[in-house]
Amino acid sequence: MHTPRREKATIVAVGMFLACLGLFSQHSLAADSAQVVDGSSVTVLYHITFPSEAGFEIKDVGQFVQGKHQLLPALEREVTGMKTGEEKKVELSAEEGFGPYDVKKQKTVPKSDLPAGTKEGDVLKDHDGQPATVTQLSDSSAVMDYNHPLAGKSLVVKLKILKVENPS
């Protein structure tokens, strides 16, 4: 048998429980609606395709801190203001991506300077730690290309913001 006092206590307890749920759901909604701003820690799903190379694509999840120049500047501008769950397609010219291809960044070196077994397409680091791709090999020399592998290529980047954590 319920007493009026017990019913009142139950109503108060249920009310407090529902109020707490409301607070938590509002907190969750606020977190979900956080916008990407400088200092935000952002988790993003990205899918990169190359209009000039059908069938070649990169798809991965990445994390970055907005404003720390961990992304291409054009992409950093594009994600500013995006929210969790939001998607965007960005087309980047070679200049906005990894820059134009520069033939001056090719260097011919003696083949004897390379490790044994080096093949065309291998990526090696020079004595300064700079990566270079072996683009040509002959009996006596090799051409090393210091351009970024994506230099000179237009990119299409599809982004989906998975998580935004703003600094407090």
JSON list of C-alpha atoms in Angstrom, two decimals:
[
{"chain": "A", "resi": 1, "resn": "MET", "atom": "CA", "xyz": [0.00, 0.00, 0.00]},
{"chain": "A", "resi": 2, "resn": "HIS", "atom": "CA", "xyz": [1.38, 3.39, -1.04]},
{"chain": "A", "resi": 3, "resn": "THR", "atom": "CA", "xyz": [1.32, 6.28, 1.30]},
{"chain": "A", "resi": 4, "resn": "PRO", "atom": "CA", "xyz": [1.04, 9.85, 0.03]},
{"chain": "A", "resi": 5, "resn": "ARG", "atom": "CA", "xyz": [4.51, 10.59, 1.42]},
{"chain": "A", "resi": 6, "resn": "ARG", "atom": "CA", "xyz": [6.06, 7.62, -0.44]},
{"chain": "A", "resi": 7, "resn": "GLU", "atom": "CA", "xyz": [4.28, 8.60, -3.69]},
{"chain": "A", "resi": 8, "resn": "LYS", "atom": "CA", "xyz": [5.60, 12.14, -3.33]},
{"chain": "A", "resi": 9, "resn": "ALA", "atom": "CA", "xyz": [9.15, 10.84, -2.75]},
{"chain": "A", "resi": 10, "resn": "THR", "atom": "CA", "xyz": [8.86, 8.57, -5.80]},
{"chain": "A", "resi": 11, "resn": "ILE", "atom": "CA", "xyz": [7.61, 11.47, -7.94]},
{"chain": "A", "resi": 12, "resn": "VAL", "atom": "CA", "xyz": [10.48, 13.65, -6.71]},
{"chain": "A", "resi": 13, "resn": "ALA", "atom": "CA", "xyz": [13.03, 10.87, -7.38]},
{"chain": "A", "resi": 14, "resn": "VAL", "atom": "CA", "xyz": [11.66, 10.23, -10.88]},
{"chain": "A", "resi": 15, "resn": "GLY", "atom": "CA", "xyz": [11.63, 13.98, -11.54]},
{"chain": "A", "resi": 16, "resn": "MET", "atom": "CA", "xyz": [15.26, 14.30, -10.44]},
{"chain": "A", "resi": 17, "resn": "PHE", "atom": "CA", "xyz": [16.20, 11.30, -12.61]},
{"chain": "A", "resi": 18, "resn": "LEU", "atom": "CA", "xyz": [14.49, 12.82, -15.66]},
{"chain": "A", "resi": 19, "resn": "ALA", "atom": "CA", "xyz": [16.09, 16.20, -14.96]},
{"chain": "A", "resi": 20, "resn": "CYS", "atom": "CA", "xyz": [19.51, 14.53, -14.87]},
{"chain": "A", "resi": 21, "resn": "LEU", "atom": "CA", "xyz": [18.77, 12.76, -18.15]},
{"chain": "A", "resi": 22, "resn": "GLY", "atom": "CA", "xyz": [17.81, 16.10, -19.62]},
{"chain": "A", "resi": 23, "resn": "LEU", "atom": "CA", "xyz": [21.07, 17.66, -18.46]},
{"chain": "A", "resi": 24, "resn": "PHE", "atom": "CA", "xyz": [23.08, 14.80, -19.90]},
{"chain": "A", "resi": 25, "resn": "SER", "atom": "CA", "xyz": [21.25, 14.89, -23.21]},
{"chain": "A", "resi": 26, "resn": "GLN", "atom": "CA", "xyz": [21.72, 18.67, -23.41]},
{"chain": "A", "resi": 27, "resn": "HIS", "atom": "CA", "xyz": [25.43, 18.19, -22.70]},
{"chain": "A", "resi": 28, "resn": "SER", "atom": "CA", "xyz": [25.56, 15.55, -25.42]},
{"chain": "A", "resi": 29, "resn": "LEU", "atom": "CA", "xyz": [23.75, 17.82, -27.87]},
{"chain": "A", "resi": 30, "resn": "ALA", "atom": "CA", "xyz": [26.09, 20.68, -27.04]},
{"chain": "A", "resi": 31, "resn": "ALA", "atom": "CA", "xyz": [29.12, 18.45, -27.65]},
{"chain": "A", "resi": 32, "resn": "ASP", "atom": "CA", "xyz": [27.63, 17.20, -30.93]},
{"chain": "A", "resi": 33, "resn": "SER", "atom": "CA", "xyz": [27.01, 20.75, -32.11]},
{"chain": "A", "resi": 34, "resn": "ALA", "atom": "CA", "xyz": [30.53, 21.96, -31.32]},
{"chain": "A", "resi": 35, "resn": "GLN", "atom": "CA", "xyz": [32.03, 23.79, -34.26]},
{"chain": "A", "resi": 36, "resn": "VAL", "atom": "CA", "xyz": [35.59, 23.41, -35.47]},
{"chain": "A", "resi": 37, "resn": "VAL", "atom": "CA", "xyz": [37.57, 26.43, -34.25]},
{"chain": "A", "resi": 38, "resn": "ASP", "atom": "CA", "xyz": [41.27, 27.09, -33.68]},
{"chain": "A", "resi": 39, "resn": "GLY", "atom": "CA", "xyz": [42.45, 24.68, -30.99]},
{"chain": "A", "resi": 40, "resn": "SER", "atom": "CA", "xyz": [39.72, 22.07, -31.66]},
{"chain": "A", "resi": 41, "resn": "SER", "atom": "CA", "xyz": [40.83, 18.45, -31.65]},
{"chain": "A", "resi": 42, "resn": "VAL", "atom": "CA", "xyz": [39.07, 17.00, -34.69]},
{"chain": "A", "resi": 43, "resn": "THR", "atom": "CA", "xyz": [38.59, 13.42, -35.83]},
{"chain": "A", "resi": 44, "resn": "VAL", "atom": "CA", "xyz": [37.73, 13.22, -39.52]},
{"chain": "A", "resi": 45, "resn": "LEU", "atom": "CA", "xyz": [36.98, 10.54, -42.09]},
{"chain": "A", "resi": 46, "resn": "TYR", "atom": "CA", "xyz": [38.57, 11.53, -45.36]},
{"chain": "A", "resi": 47, "resn": "HIS", "atom": "CA", "xyz": [38.37, 10.08, -48.84]},
{"chain": "A", "resi": 48, "resn": "ILE", "atom": "CA", "xyz": [40.83, 11.47, -51.39]},
{"chain": "A", "resi": 49, "resn": "THR", "atom": "CA", "xyz": [40.55, 10.83, -55.11]},
{"chain": "A", "resi": 50, "resn": "PHE", "atom": "CA", "xyz": [42.58, 12.13, -58.02]},
{"chain": "A", "resi": 51, "resn": "PRO", "atom": "CA", "xyz": [40.70, 13.23, -61.15]},
{"chain": "A", "resi": 52, "resn": "SER", "atom": "CA", "xyz": [43.80, 12.51, -63.26]},
{"chain": "A", "resi": 53, "resn": "GLU", "atom": "CA", "xyz": [44.20, 8.94, -61.96]},
{"chain": "A", "resi": 54, "resn": "ALA", "atom": "CA", "xyz": [41.01, 6.90, -62.07]},
{"chain": "A", "resi": 55, "resn": "GLY", "atom": "CA", "xyz": [40.87, 4.12, -59.52]},
{"chain": "A", "resi": 56, "resn": "PHE", "atom": "CA", "xyz": [43.52, 5.56, -57.20]},
{"chain": "A", "resi": 57, "resn": "GLU", "atom": "CA", "xyz": [42.14, 6.69, -53.85]},
{"chain": "A", "resi": 58, "resn": "ILE", "atom": "CA", "xyz": [43.01, 7.09, -50.20]},
{"chain": "A", "resi": 59, "resn": "LYS", "atom": "CA", "xyz": [40.40, 6.56, -47.47]},
{"chain": "A", "resi": 60, "resn": "ASP", "atom": "CA", "xyz": [41.23, 6.79, -43.77]},
{"chain": "A", "resi": 61, "resn": "VAL", "atom": "CA", "xyz": [40.38, 8.33, -40.42]},
{"chain": "A", "resi": 62, "resn": "GLY", "atom": "CA", "xyz": [42.67, 11.07, -39.17]},
{"chain": "A", "resi": 63, "resn": "GLN", "atom": "CA", "xyz": [42.96, 13.41, -36.25]},
{"chain": "A", "resi": 64, "resn": "PHE", "atom": "CA", "xyz": [44.33, 16.95, -36.14]},
{"chain": "A", "resi": 65, "resn": "VAL", "atom": "CA", "xyz": [44.30, 20.10, -34.06]},
{"chain": "A", "resi": 66, "resn": "GLN", "atom": "CA", "xyz": [42.73, 22.98, -35.98]},
{"chain": "A", "resi": 67, "resn": "GLY", "atom": "CA", "xyz": [45.06, 25.94, -36.46]},
{"chain": "A", "resi": 68, "resn": "LYS", "atom": "CA", "xyz": [48.27, 23.93, -35.88]},
{"chain": "A", "resi": 69, "resn": "HIS", "atom": "CA", "xyz": [48.94, 23.63, -39.65]},
{"chain": "A", "resi": 70, "resn": "GLN", "atom": "CA", "xyz": [48.58, 19.86, -39.60]},
{"chain": "A", "resi": 71, "resn": "LEU", "atom": "CA", "xyz": [46.37, 20.02, -42.71]},
{"chain": "A", "resi": 72, "resn": "LEU", "atom": "CA", "xyz": [46.78, 21.66, -46.07]},
{"chain": "A", "resi": 73, "resn": "PRO", "atom": "CA", "xyz": [45.87, 25.35, -45.61]},
{"chain": "A", "resi": 74, "resn": "ALA", "atom": "CA", "xyz": [42.94, 25.07, -48.05]},
{"chain": "A", "resi": 75, "resn": "LEU", "atom": "CA", "xyz": [41.47, 22.14, -46.07]},
{"chain": "A", "resi": 76, "resn": "GLU", "atom": "CA", "xyz": [42.01, 23.92, -42.77]},
{"chain": "A", "resi": 77, "resn": "ARG", "atom": "CA", "xyz": [39.95, 26.85, -44.10]},
{"chain": "A", "resi": 78, "resn": "GLU", "atom": "CA", "xyz": [37.21, 24.50, -45.33]},
{"chain": "A", "resi": 79, "resn": "VAL", "atom": "CA", "xyz": [36.74, 22.64, -42.02]},
{"chain": "A", "resi": 80, "resn": "THR", "atom": "CA", "xyz": [36.48, 25.85, -39.97]},
{"chain": "A", "resi": 81, "resn": "GLY", "atom": "CA", "xyz": [32.94, 26.03, -38.58]},
{"chain": "A", "resi": 82, "resn": "MET", "atom": "CA", "xyz": [31.99, 22.44, -39.48]},
{"chain": "A", "resi": 83, "resn": "LYS", "atom": "CA", "xyz": [30.15, 20.35, -36.86]},
{"chain": "A", "resi": 84, "resn": "THR", "atom": "CA", "xyz": [30.15, 16.68, -35.89]},
{"chain": "A", "resi": 85, "resn": "GLY", "atom": "CA", "xyz": [28.42, 14.62, -38.58]},
{"chain": "A", "resi": 86, "resn": "GLU", "atom": "CA", "xyz": [28.78, 17.32, -41.22]},
{"chain": "A", "resi": 87, "resn": "GLU", "atom": "CA", "xyz": [30.17, 16.34, -44.62]},
{"chain": "A", "resi": 88, "resn": "LYS", "atom": "CA", "xyz": [31.85, 18.39, -47.32]},
{"chain": "A", "resi": 89, "resn": "LYS", "atom": "CA", "xyz": [33.43, 17.79, -50.72]},
{"chain": "A", "resi": 90, "resn": "VAL", "atom": "CA", "xyz": [36.45, 19.97, -51.50]},
{"chain": "A", "resi": 91, "resn": "GLU", "atom": "CA", "xyz": [38.17, 20.17, -54.88]},
{"chain": "A", "resi": 92, "resn": "LEU", "atom": "CA", "xyz": [41.79, 21.31, -54.64]},
{"chain": "A", "resi": 93, "resn": "SER", "atom": "CA", "xyz": [44.01, 22.44, -57.48]},
{"chain": "A", "resi": 94, "resn": "ALA", "atom": "CA", "xyz": [47.62, 21.24, -57.49]},
{"chain": "A", "resi": 95, "resn": "GLU", "atom": "CA", "xyz": [48.65, 24.63, -56.07]},
{"chain": "A", "resi": 96, "resn": "GLU", "atom": "CA", "xyz": [46.17, 24.30, -53.16]},
{"chain": "A", "resi": 97, "resn": "GLY", "atom": "CA", "xyz": [47.21, 20.70, -52.59]},
{"chain": "A", "resi": 98, "resn": "PHE", "atom": "CA", "xyz": [50.87, 19.76, -52.60]},
{"chain": "A", "resi": 99, "resn": "GLY", "atom": "CA", "xyz": [52.04, 22.43, -54.99]},
{"chain": "A", "resi": 100, "resn": "PRO", "atom": "CA", "xyz": [53.03, 22.32, -58.65]},
{"chain": "A", "resi": 101, "resn": "TYR", "atom": "CA", "xyz": [55.51, 19.75, -59.86]},
{"chain": "A", "resi": 102, "resn": "ASP", "atom": "CA", "xyz": [58.99, 21.32, -59.95]},
{"chain": "A", "resi": 103, "resn": "VAL", "atom": "CA", "xyz": [61.58, 19.72, -62.27]},
{"chain": "A", "resi": 104, "resn": "LYS", "atom": "CA", "xyz": [64.28, 21.59, -60.34]},
{"chain": "A", "resi": 105, "resn": "LYS", "atom": "CA", "xyz": [63.61, 19.22, -57.43]},
{"chain": "A", "resi": 106, "resn": "GLN", "atom": "CA", "xyz": [65.15, 16.35, -59.38]},
{"chain": "A", "resi": 107, "resn": "LYS", "atom": "CA", "xyz": [68.78, 15.50, -58.76]},
{"chain": "A", "resi": 108, "resn": "THR", "atom": "CA", "xyz": [71.08, 13.04, -60.48]},
{"chain": "A", "resi": 109, "resn": "VAL", "atom": "CA", "xyz": [73.36, 11.13, -58.10]},
{"chain": "A", "resi": 110, "resn": "PRO", "atom": "CA", "xyz": [75.94, 8.38, -58.54]},
{"chain": "A", "resi": 111, "resn": "LYS", "atom": "CA", "xyz": [74.30, 4.96, -58.29]},
{"chain": "A", "resi": 112, "resn": "SER", "atom": "CA", "xyz": [77.09, 3.97, -55.88]},
{"chain": "A", "resi": 113, "resn": "ASP", "atom": "CA", "xyz": [75.57, 6.44, -53.35]},
{"chain": "A", "resi": 114, "resn": "LEU", "atom": "CA", "xyz": [72.41, 4.31, -53.13]},
{"chain": "A", "resi": 115, "resn": "PRO", "atom": "CA", "xyz": [71.87, 1.21, -51.00]},
{"chain": "A", "resi": 116, "resn": "ALA", "atom": "CA", "xyz": [72.36, -2.11, -52.79]},
{"chain": "A", "resi": 117, "resn": "GLY", "atom": "CA", "xyz": [69.15, -3.43, -54.33]},
{"chain": "A", "resi": 118, "resn": "THR", "atom": "CA", "xyz": [67.57, 0.00, -54.86]},
{"chain": "A", "resi": 119, "resn": "LYS", "atom": "CA", "xyz": [64.84, -0.05, -57.52]},
{"chain": "A", "resi": 120, "resn": "GLU", "atom": "CA", "xyz": [62.88, 2.59, -59.43]},
{"chain": "A", "resi": 121, "resn": "GLY", "atom": "CA", "xyz": [59.97, 3.76, -57.28]},
{"chain": "A", "resi": 122, "resn": "ASP", "atom": "CA", "xyz": [61.83, 3.28, -53.98]},
{"chain": "A", "resi": 123, "resn": "VAL", "atom": "CA", "xyz": [61.63, 6.18, -51.55]},
{"chain": "A", "resi": 124, "resn": "LEU", "atom": "CA", "xyz": [64.92, 6.89, -49.81]},
{"chain": "A", "resi": 125, "resn": "LYS", "atom": "CA", "xyz": [66.10, 9.54, -47.38]},
{"chain": "A", "resi": 126, "resn": "ASP", "atom": "CA", "xyz": [69.13, 11.61, -48.24]},
{"chain": "A", "resi": 127, "resn": "HIS", "atom": "CA", "xyz": [71.88, 12.56, -45.78]},
{"chain": "A", "resi": 128, "resn": "ASP", "atom": "CA", "xyz": [69.67, 15.45, -44.53]},
{"chain": "A", "resi": 129, "resn": "GLY", "atom": "CA", "xyz": [66.71, 13.12, -43.94]},
{"chain": "A", "resi": 130, "resn": "GLN", "atom": "CA", "xyz": [64.72, 14.44, -46.92]},
{"chain": "A", "resi": 131, "resn": "PRO", "atom": "CA", "xyz": [62.65, 11.78, -48.72]},
{"chain": "A", "resi": 132, "resn": "ALA", "atom": "CA", "xyz": [63.17, 11.34, -52.45]},
{"chain": "A", "resi": 133, "resn": "THR", "atom": "CA", "xyz": [61.74, 8.90, -54.97]},
{"chain": "A", "resi": 134, "resn": "VAL", "atom": "CA", "xyz": [64.09, 7.03, -57.29]},
{"chain": "A", "resi": 135, "resn": "THR", "atom": "CA", "xyz": [62.57, 7.79, -60.70]},
{"chain": "A", "resi": 136, "resn": "GLN", "atom": "CA", "xyz": [65.32, 6.51, -63.02]},
{"chain": "A", "resi": 137, "resn": "LEU", "atom": "CA", "xyz": [68.22, 4.10, -62.66]},
{"chain": "A", "resi": 138, "resn": "SER", "atom": "CA", "xyz": [71.09, 3.51, -65.05]},
{"chain": "A", "resi": 139, "resn": "ASP", "atom": "CA", "xyz": [74.32, 1.54, -64.68]},
{"chain": "A", "resi": 140, "resn": "SER", "atom": "CA", "xyz": [76.11, 4.54, -63.17]},
{"chain": "A", "resi": 141, "resn": "SER", "atom": "CA", "xyz": [73.51, 7.04, -61.91]},
{"chain": "A", "resi": 142, "resn": "ALA", "atom": "CA", "xyz": [70.04, 7.56, -60.48]},
{"chain": "A", "resi": 143, "resn": "VAL", "atom": "CA", "xyz": [67.54, 10.38, -60.68]},
{"chain": "A", "resi": 144, "resn": "MET", "atom": "CA", "xyz": [66.11, 11.31, -57.29]},
{"chain": "A", "resi": 145, "resn": "ASP", "atom": "CA", "xyz": [62.84, 13.27, -57.22]},
{"chain": "A", "resi": 146, "resn": "TYR", "atom": "CA", "xyz": [62.32, 15.46, -54.14]},
{"chain": "A", "resi": 147, "resn": "ASN", "atom": "CA", "xyz": [58.80, 16.58, -55.11]},
{"chain": "A", "resi": 148, "resn": "HIS", "atom": "CA", "xyz": [55.96, 15.42, -52.88]},
{"chain": "A", "resi": 149, "resn": "PRO", "atom": "CA", "xyz": [54.42, 12.32, -54.54]},
{"chain": "A", "resi": 150, "resn": "LEU", "atom": "CA", "xyz": [51.16, 14.28, -54.98]},
{"chain": "A", "resi": 151, "resn": "ALA", "atom": "CA", "xyz": [52.79, 17.46, -56.34]},
{"chain": "A", "resi": 152, "resn": "GLY", "atom": "CA", "xyz": [51.18, 18.65, -59.54]},
{"chain": "A", "resi": 153, "resn": "LYS", "atom": "CA", "xyz": [47.98, 16.68, -58.94]},
{"chain": "A", "resi": 154, "resn": "SER", "atom": "CA", "xyz": [44.49, 18.01, -58.37]},
{"chain": "A", "resi": 155, "resn": "LEU", "atom": "CA", "xyz": [42.66, 16.36, -55.47]},
{"chain": "A", "resi": 156, "resn": "VAL", "atom": "CA", "xyz": [39.04, 15.79, -54.53]},
{"chain": "A", "resi": 157, "resn": "VAL", "atom": "CA", "xyz": [38.67, 15.41, -50.77]},
{"chain": "A", "resi": 158, "resn": "LYS", "atom": "CA", "xyz": [35.44, 14.24, -49.16]},
{"chain": "A", "resi": 159, "resn": "LEU", "atom": "CA", "xyz": [35.42, 14.99, -45.44]},
{"chain": "A", "resi": 160, "resn": "LYS", "atom": "CA", "xyz": [33.11, 13.83, -42.66]},
{"chain": "A", "resi": 161, "resn": "ILE", "atom": "CA", "xyz": [33.64, 15.29, -39.21]},
{"chain": "A", "resi": 162, "resn": "LEU", "atom": "CA", "xyz": [33.39, 12.41, -36.72]},
{"chain": "A", "resi": 163, "resn": "LYS", "atom": "CA", "xyz": [34.24, 14.26, -33.51]},
{"chain": "A", "resi": 164, "resn": "VAL", "atom": "CA", "xyz": [35.03, 17.80, -32.36]},
{"chain": "A", "resi": 165, "resn": "GLU", "atom": "CA", "xyz": [36.54, 18.51, -28.95]},
{"chain": "A", "resi": 166, "resn": "ASN", "atom": "CA", "xyz": [36.96, 22.19, -28.24]},
{"chain": "A", "resi": 167, "resn": "PRO", "atom": "CA", "xyz": [39.44, 23.51, -25.69]},
{"chain": "A", "resi": 168, "resn": "SER", "atom": "CA", "xyz": [37.79, 24.58, -22.43]}
]
